[in-house]
XYZ file of C-alpha atoms in Angstrom:
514
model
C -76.455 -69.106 167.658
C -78.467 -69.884 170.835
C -79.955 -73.093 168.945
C -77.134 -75.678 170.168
C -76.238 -78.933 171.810
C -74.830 -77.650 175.810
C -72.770 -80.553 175.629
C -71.022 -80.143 172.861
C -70.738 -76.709 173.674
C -69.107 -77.554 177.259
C -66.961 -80.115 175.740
C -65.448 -77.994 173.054
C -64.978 -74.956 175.468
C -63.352 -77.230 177.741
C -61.030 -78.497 175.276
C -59.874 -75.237 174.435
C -59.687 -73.430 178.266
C -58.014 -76.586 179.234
C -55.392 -77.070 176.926
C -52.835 -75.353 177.429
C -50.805 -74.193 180.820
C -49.542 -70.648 180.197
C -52.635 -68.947 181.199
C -52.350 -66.273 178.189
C -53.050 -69.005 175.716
C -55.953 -70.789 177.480
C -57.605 -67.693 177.560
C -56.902 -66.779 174.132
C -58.154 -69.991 172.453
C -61.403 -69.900 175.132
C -62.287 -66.012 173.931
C -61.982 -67.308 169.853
C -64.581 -70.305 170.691
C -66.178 -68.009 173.113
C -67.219 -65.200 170.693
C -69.663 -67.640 168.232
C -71.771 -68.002 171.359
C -71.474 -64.647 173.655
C -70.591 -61.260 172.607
C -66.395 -60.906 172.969
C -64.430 -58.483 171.730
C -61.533 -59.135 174.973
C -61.411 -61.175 177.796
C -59.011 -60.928 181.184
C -58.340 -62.954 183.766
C -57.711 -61.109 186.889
C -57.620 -60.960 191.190
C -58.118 -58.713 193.089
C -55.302 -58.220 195.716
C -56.135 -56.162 199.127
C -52.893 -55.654 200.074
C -52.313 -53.767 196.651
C -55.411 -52.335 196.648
C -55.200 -53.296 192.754
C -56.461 -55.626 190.400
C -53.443 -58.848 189.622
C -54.255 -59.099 185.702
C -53.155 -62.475 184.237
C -54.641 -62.995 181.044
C -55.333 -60.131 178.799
C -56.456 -60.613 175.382
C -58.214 -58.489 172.275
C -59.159 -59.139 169.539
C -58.753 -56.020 168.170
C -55.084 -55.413 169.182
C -55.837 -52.394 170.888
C -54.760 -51.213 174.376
C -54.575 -53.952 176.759
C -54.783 -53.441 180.639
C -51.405 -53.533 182.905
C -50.847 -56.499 185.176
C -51.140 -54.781 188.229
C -54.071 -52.229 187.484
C -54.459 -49.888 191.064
C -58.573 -49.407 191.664
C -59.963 -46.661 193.878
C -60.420 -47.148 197.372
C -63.819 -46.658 197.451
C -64.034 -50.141 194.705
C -62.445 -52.452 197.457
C -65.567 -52.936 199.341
C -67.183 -54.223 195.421
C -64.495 -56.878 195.473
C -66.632 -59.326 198.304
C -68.917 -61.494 196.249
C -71.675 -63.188 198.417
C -71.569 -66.270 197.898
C -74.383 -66.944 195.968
C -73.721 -64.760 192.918
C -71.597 -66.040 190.475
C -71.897 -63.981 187.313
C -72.126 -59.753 187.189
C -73.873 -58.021 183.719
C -72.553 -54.899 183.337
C -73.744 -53.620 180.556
C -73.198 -49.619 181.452
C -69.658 -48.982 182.506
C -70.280 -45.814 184.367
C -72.713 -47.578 186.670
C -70.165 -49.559 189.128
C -66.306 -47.780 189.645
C -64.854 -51.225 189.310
C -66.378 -51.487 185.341
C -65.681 -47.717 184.703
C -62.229 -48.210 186.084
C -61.560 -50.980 183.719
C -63.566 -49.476 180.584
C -61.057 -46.359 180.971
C -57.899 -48.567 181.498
C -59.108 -50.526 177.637
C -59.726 -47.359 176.466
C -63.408 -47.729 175.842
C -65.877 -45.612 176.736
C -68.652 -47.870 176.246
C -68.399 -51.468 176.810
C -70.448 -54.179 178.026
C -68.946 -56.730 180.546
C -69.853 -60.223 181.612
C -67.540 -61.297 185.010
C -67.902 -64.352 186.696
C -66.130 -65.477 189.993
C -64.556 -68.297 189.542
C -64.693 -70.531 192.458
C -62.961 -74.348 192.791
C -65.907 -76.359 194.314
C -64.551 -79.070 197.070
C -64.233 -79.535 200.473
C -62.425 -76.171 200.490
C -64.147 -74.005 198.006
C -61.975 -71.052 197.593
C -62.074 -68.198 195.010
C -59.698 -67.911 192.012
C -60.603 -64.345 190.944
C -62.779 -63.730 188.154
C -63.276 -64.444 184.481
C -64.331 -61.463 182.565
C -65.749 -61.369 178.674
C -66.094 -57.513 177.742
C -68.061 -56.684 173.738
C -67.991 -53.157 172.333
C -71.096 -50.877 173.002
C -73.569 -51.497 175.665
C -76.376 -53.723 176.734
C -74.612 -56.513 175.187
C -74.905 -59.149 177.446
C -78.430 -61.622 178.461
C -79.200 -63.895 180.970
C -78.868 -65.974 178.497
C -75.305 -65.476 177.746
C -74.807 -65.825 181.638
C -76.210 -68.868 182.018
C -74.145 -69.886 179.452
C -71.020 -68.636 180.577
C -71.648 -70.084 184.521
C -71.748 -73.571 182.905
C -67.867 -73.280 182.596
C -67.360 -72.166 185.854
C -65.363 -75.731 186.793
C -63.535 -75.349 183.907
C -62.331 -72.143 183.900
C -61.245 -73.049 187.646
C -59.053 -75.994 186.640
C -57.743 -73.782 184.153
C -56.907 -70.962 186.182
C -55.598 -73.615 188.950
C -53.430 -74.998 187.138
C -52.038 -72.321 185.246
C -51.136 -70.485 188.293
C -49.604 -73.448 189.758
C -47.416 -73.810 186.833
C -46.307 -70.416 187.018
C -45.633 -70.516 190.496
C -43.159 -73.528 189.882
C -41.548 -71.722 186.771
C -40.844 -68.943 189.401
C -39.704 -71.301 191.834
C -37.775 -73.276 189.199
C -36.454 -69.350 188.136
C -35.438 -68.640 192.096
C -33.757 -72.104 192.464
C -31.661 -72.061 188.957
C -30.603 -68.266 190.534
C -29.880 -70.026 193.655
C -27.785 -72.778 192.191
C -25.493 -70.087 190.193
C -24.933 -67.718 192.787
C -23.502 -71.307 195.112
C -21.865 -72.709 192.189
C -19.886 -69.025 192.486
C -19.492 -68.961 196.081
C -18.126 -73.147 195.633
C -15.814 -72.250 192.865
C -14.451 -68.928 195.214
C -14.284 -70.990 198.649
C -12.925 -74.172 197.170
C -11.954 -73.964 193.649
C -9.972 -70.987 192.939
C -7.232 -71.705 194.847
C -5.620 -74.446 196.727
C -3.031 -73.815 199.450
C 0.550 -75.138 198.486
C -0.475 -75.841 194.500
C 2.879 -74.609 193.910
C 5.038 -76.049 196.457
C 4.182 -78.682 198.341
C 1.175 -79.800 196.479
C 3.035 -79.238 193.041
C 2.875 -82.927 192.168
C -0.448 -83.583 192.995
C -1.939 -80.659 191.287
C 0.334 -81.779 187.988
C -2.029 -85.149 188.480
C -5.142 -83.265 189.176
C -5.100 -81.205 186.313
C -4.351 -84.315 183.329
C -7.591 -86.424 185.115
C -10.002 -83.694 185.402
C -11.271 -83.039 182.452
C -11.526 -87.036 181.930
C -14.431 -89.189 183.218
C -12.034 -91.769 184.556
C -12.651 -92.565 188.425
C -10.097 -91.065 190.605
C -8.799 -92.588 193.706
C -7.407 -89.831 197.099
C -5.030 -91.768 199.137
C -3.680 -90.069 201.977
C -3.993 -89.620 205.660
C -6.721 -88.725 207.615
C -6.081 -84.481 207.744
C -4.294 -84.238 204.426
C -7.242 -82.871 202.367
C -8.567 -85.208 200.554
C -11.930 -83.567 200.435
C -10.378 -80.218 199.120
C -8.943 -82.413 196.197
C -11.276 -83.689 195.758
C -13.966 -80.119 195.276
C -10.826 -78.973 192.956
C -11.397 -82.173 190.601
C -15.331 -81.465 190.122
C -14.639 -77.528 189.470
C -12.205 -78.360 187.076
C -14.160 -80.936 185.282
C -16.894 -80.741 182.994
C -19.051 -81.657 185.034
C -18.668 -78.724 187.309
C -22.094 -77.258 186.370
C -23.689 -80.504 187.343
C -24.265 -81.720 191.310
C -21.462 -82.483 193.726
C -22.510 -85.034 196.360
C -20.171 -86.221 198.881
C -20.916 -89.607 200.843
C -19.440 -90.146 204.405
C -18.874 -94.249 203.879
C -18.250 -94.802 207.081
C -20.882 -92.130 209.488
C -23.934 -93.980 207.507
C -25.181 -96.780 209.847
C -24.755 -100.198 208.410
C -28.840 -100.728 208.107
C -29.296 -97.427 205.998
C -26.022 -97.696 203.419
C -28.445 -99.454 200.593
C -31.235 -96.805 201.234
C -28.617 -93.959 201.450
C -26.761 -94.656 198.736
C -29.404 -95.794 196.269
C -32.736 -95.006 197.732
C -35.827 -96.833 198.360
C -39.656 -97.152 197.267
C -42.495 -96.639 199.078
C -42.985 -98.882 201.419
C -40.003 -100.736 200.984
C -39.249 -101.156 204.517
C -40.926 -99.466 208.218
C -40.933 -96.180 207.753
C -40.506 -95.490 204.104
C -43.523 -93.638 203.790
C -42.219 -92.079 200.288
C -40.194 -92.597 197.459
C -36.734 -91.386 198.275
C -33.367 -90.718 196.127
C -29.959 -92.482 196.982
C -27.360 -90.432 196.893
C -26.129 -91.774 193.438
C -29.397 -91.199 191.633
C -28.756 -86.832 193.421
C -25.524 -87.287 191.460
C -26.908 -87.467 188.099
C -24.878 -86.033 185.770
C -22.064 -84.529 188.265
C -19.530 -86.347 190.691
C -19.991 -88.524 193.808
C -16.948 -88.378 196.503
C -17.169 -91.620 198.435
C -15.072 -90.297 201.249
C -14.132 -93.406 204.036
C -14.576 -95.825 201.112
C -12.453 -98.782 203.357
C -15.651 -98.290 205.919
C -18.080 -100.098 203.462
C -19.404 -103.114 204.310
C -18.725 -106.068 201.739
C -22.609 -106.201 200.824
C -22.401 -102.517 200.092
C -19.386 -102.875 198.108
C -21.171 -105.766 195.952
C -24.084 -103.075 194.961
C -21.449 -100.478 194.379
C -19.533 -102.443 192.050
C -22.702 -103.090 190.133
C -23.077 -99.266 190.179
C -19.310 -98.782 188.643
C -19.617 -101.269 185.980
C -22.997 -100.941 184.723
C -23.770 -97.004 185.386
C -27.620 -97.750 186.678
C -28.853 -98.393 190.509
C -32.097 -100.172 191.835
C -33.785 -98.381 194.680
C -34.518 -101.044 197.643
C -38.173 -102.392 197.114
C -37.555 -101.749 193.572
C -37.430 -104.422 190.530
C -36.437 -101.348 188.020
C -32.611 -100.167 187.337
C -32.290 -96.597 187.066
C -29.703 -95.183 184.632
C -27.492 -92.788 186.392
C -24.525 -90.676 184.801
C -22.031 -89.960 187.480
C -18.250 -89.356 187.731
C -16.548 -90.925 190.788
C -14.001 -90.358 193.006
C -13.170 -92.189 195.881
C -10.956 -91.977 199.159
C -9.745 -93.690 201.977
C -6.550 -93.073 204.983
C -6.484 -97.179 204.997
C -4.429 -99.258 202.757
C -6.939 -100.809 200.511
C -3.957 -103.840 199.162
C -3.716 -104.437 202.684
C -7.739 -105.281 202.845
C -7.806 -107.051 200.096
C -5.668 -109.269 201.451
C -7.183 -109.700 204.408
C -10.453 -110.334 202.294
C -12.214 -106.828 203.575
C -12.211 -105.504 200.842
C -13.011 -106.723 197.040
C -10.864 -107.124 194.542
C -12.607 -106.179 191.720
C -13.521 -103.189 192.968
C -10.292 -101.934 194.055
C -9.513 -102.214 190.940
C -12.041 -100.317 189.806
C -11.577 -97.775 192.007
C -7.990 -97.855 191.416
C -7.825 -96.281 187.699
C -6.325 -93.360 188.462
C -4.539 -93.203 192.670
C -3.518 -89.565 193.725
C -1.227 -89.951 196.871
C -1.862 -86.534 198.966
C 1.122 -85.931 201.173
C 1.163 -85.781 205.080
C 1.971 -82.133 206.355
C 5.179 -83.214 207.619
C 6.356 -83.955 204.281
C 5.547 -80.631 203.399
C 6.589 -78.390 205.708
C 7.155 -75.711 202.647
C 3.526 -74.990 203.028
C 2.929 -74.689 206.742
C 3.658 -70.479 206.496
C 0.877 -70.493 203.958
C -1.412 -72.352 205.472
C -1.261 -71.046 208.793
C -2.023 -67.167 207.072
C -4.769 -68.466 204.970
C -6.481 -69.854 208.340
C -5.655 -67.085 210.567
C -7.435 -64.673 207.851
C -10.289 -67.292 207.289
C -10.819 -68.214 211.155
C -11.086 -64.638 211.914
C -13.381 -63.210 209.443
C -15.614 -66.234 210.270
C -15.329 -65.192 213.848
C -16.358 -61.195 212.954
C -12.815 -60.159 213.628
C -12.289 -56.743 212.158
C -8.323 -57.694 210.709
C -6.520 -60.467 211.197
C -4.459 -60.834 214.503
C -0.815 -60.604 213.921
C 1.212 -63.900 214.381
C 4.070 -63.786 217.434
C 7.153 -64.519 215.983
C 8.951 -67.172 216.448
C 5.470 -69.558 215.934
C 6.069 -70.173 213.024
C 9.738 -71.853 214.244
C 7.331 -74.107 216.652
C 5.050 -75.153 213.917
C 7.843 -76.311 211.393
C 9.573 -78.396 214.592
C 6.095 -80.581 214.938
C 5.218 -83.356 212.810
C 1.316 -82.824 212.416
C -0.176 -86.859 213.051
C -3.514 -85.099 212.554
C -1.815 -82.782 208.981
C -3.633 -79.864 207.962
C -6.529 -80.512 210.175
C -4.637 -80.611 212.955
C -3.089 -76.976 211.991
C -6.467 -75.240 211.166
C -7.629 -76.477 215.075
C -4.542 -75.391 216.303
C -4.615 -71.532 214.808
C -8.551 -71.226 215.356
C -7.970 -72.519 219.126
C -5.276 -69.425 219.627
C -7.774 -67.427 217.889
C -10.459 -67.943 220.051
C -7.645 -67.330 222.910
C -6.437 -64.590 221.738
C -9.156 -62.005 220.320
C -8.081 -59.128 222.191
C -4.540 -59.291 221.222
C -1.510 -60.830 219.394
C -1.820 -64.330 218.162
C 0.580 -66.410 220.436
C 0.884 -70.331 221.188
C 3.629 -70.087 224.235
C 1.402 -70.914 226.765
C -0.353 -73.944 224.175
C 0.945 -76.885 224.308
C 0.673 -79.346 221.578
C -1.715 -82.257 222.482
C 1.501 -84.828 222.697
C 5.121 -83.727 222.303
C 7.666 -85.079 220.183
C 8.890 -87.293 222.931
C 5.554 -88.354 224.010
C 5.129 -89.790 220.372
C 8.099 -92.707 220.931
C 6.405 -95.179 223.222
C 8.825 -97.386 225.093
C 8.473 -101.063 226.607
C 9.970 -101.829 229.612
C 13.028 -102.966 227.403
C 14.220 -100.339 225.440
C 15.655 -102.648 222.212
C 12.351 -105.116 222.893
C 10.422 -104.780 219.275
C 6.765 -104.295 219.945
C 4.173 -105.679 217.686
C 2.172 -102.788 215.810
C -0.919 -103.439 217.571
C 0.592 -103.158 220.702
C 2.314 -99.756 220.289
C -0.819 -98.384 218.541
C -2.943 -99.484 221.668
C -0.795 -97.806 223.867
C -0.667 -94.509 221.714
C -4.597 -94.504 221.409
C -4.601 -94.856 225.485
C -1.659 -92.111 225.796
C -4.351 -89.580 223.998
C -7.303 -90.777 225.586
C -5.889 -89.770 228.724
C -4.971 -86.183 227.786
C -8.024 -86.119 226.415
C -9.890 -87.354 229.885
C -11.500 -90.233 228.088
C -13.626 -88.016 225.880
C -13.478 -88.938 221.841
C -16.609 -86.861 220.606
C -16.197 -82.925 219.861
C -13.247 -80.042 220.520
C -10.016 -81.801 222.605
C -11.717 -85.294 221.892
C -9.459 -88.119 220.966
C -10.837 -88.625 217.520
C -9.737 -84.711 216.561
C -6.533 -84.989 218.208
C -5.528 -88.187 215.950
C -7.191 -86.729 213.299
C -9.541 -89.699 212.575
C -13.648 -89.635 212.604
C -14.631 -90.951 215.860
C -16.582 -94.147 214.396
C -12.997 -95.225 212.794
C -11.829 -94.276 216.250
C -14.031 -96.643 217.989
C -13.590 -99.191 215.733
C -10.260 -99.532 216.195
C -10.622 -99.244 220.056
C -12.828 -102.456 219.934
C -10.932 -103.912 217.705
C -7.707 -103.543 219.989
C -9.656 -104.079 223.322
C -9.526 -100.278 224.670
C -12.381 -99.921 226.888
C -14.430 -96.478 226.217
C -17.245 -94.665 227.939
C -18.924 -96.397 230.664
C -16.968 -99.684 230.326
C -13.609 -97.491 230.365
């Protein structure tokens, strides 16, 4: 059997240790081509690992069916020094088990007494050369093994370390893939407990709008969250997805109007290499992440008209093409949109299209402000007072002074719900060491603060005007700051780009100009 063509017999070995990516197999169809050539009765696949102080077995196969060796395998102590191959010795004959602990260690752990075994390190050969573990043929009875069959066996050295390679690469990524899929369940659960299994005011205030949510949820149809800013369109939004069919799938939400106006095509449908400075990769627009889920295109009024153009293309045809790209991408996404502005109004004005309004527009959910539902404010305010405080490490929940309760239902909440849930964790963080109380708080603008008078009471003011004056009225509680806690943008309840937009847009000076 010695009498044969090497490269045949590396090509056909080759085949076989190559073939396949679960390591158990690779090794099984190398040991049956193996055996016509070198004396096999089992082979393993195995590394030593220090910190164990055992032997990681990850191919184990016999021909026999007999007893096969455990995948960790402990070795004695005194074996651990054997482990350090110099680096010139690539294949070990040991054809007498009892000579070396290591080979006595595994003969017992086969259950053979007498065995003959052929190990070879298996090294990748690079820049890097690193070692793999080792490669071991063992045959019933001893003095089995040549030089012969050595020199055979070392000419598959490369082979068996592209085999091992990528074998235990793919199992690292299965384990990996294993962790993440874990991963994704255990957040789905914690999204469905946080967001989806309740919603505050389902059965009062938001009575009507959950009758809505529940008939379009199950549906594909796009779903459009008017409302202003504070109301909770988000949280409508999360309820939608959990309660779709898609809940299993991703959930991406899209800020329209925090992305800068030179990133919405990249954002939103991703880029090629090299597409543009500083694409140094491939990268995935937000629609492509939503594959088979739902997209919330939160701020949709803040789009710019090009944007809108590429979005409507999205809508109609279901399939995006990256910037740099020539190739559409198919992409299988449910959508729901939502704005505080009055989209009729822009498309009037011609800032917003047409067509896709009305594609957006398939199926409007109006959210109502807090003011309108007043029914819910108890509710809510418990709900945040128990989620503030176990977020701040509070043992129990402070108890609420009464009469509060009488000062929240007299407000009107311009900034809604998120207005509220400032309001409560502000006394919170006032308040740890005692009873919740908002006597000495004062609302950011009183009741009478809110009616802004010209210098002639019955002279009508244009809408511009009055809001000017308003934004200026806040700005100067807030000491000119609009960013972060007591800012201008979270007392109106409005992102501070939309904030400055409309600042510029009425002439109110801000930051250094101001």
């Amino acid at each position: 059997k010695m009498d044969f063509d090497e490269n045949h017999f590396f090509r056909e070995a080759t085949k076989r240790i190559c073939g396949s990516l679960d390591i158990e197999t690779a090794a099984e169809q190398g040991l049956h081509f193996l055996k016509d050539f070198i004396p096999a009765d089992g082979v393993h696949v195995a590394r030593f690992d220090p910190e164990l102080g055992a032997l990681r077995v990850y191919a184990n196969i016999r021909l026999d069916g007999g007893k096969r060796l455990n995948k960790i395998l402990p070795m004695p102590p005194e074996a651990w020094p054997l482990f350090g191959w110099p680096d010139d010795e690539l294949i070990r004959i040991n054809n007498q088990p009892e000579k070396t602990i290591i080979t006595q260690t595994i003969a017992k752990a086969l259950g053979k007494q007498d065995c003959s075994q052929l190990v070879m390190h298996v090294r990748r050969i690079g820049e890097k050369p690193y070692s793999l573990g080792s490669f071991a043929l063992w045959a019933n009875g001893r003095d089995q093994y040549s030089k012969e069959h050595a020199r055979l066996l070392s000419l598959l050295n490369e082979p068996v370390a592209i085999a091992m390679s990528n074998c235990l690469k793919h199992q690292e990524i299965l384990r990996l893939k294993e962790m993440l899929s874990d991963d994704y369940q255990y957040l789905h659960r914690e999204f469905l407990r946080i967001s989806g299994d309740e919603i505050v005011g389902k059965d009062f205030g938001l009575r009507g709008v959950m009758d809505m949510v529940r008939k379009v949820a199950p549906l594909d149809s796009p779903v459009l969250l008017l409302g202003e800013t504070g109301v909770g369109k988000e949280v409508v939004a999360n309820v939608i997805h959990t309660m779709s069919q898609r809940r299993t799938g991703p959930y991406i939400r899209v800020n329209c109007g925090a992305i800068p106006e030179y990133l919405v095509d990249s954002e939103l449908f991703g880029h090629e290499r090299g597409a543009f400075t500083g694409a140094i990769s491939r990268k995935r627009g937000r629609f492509e992440r939503a594959h088979g889920g739902t997209i919330l295109l939160d701020e949709i009024g803040e789009l710019t008209l090009s944007a809108q153009v590429r979005l409507l293309r999205v809508l109609q045809h279901k399939e995006i093409e990256r910037v740099g790209s020539t190739k559409y991408v198919p992409v299988d996404i449910r959508t729901i949109a939502a704005t505080h502005q009055n989209l009729e109004a822009m498309v009037l004005s011609k800032s917003f299209r047409e067509d896709l309004f009305y594609r957006l527009n398939v199926f409007p959910i109006l959210i109502p402000p807090l003011r309108e539902r007043k029914v819910d404010i108890p509710a809510l305010v418990h709900h945040f007072i128990n989620r503030k405080s176990k977020d701040m490490g509070l043992h129990r929940p402070l108890d609420l002074d009464p009469g509060s309760l009488d000062q929240f239902m007299d407000y009107d909440w311009p900034g809604n719900v998120r207005e509220l849930e400032n309001m409560v964790e502000r006394a919170l963080i006032k308040c740890m060491d005692g009873r919740l109380v908002f006597e000495n708080m004062a609302f950011p603008f009183q009741k009478d603060e809110i009616s802004i008078k010209s210098e002639k009471d019955n002279e009508v003011q244009k809408l511009d005007e009055v809001m000017s004056l308003y934004i200026q009225r806040i700005l100067k509680i807030a000491n000119g700051k609009i960013n972060g806690p007591g800012g201008a943008a979270e007392l109106l309840g409005v992102h501070p780009n939309t904030l400055r937009k409309r600042m510029i847009r009425l002439g109110i000076p801000y930051g250094r100009r101001r």
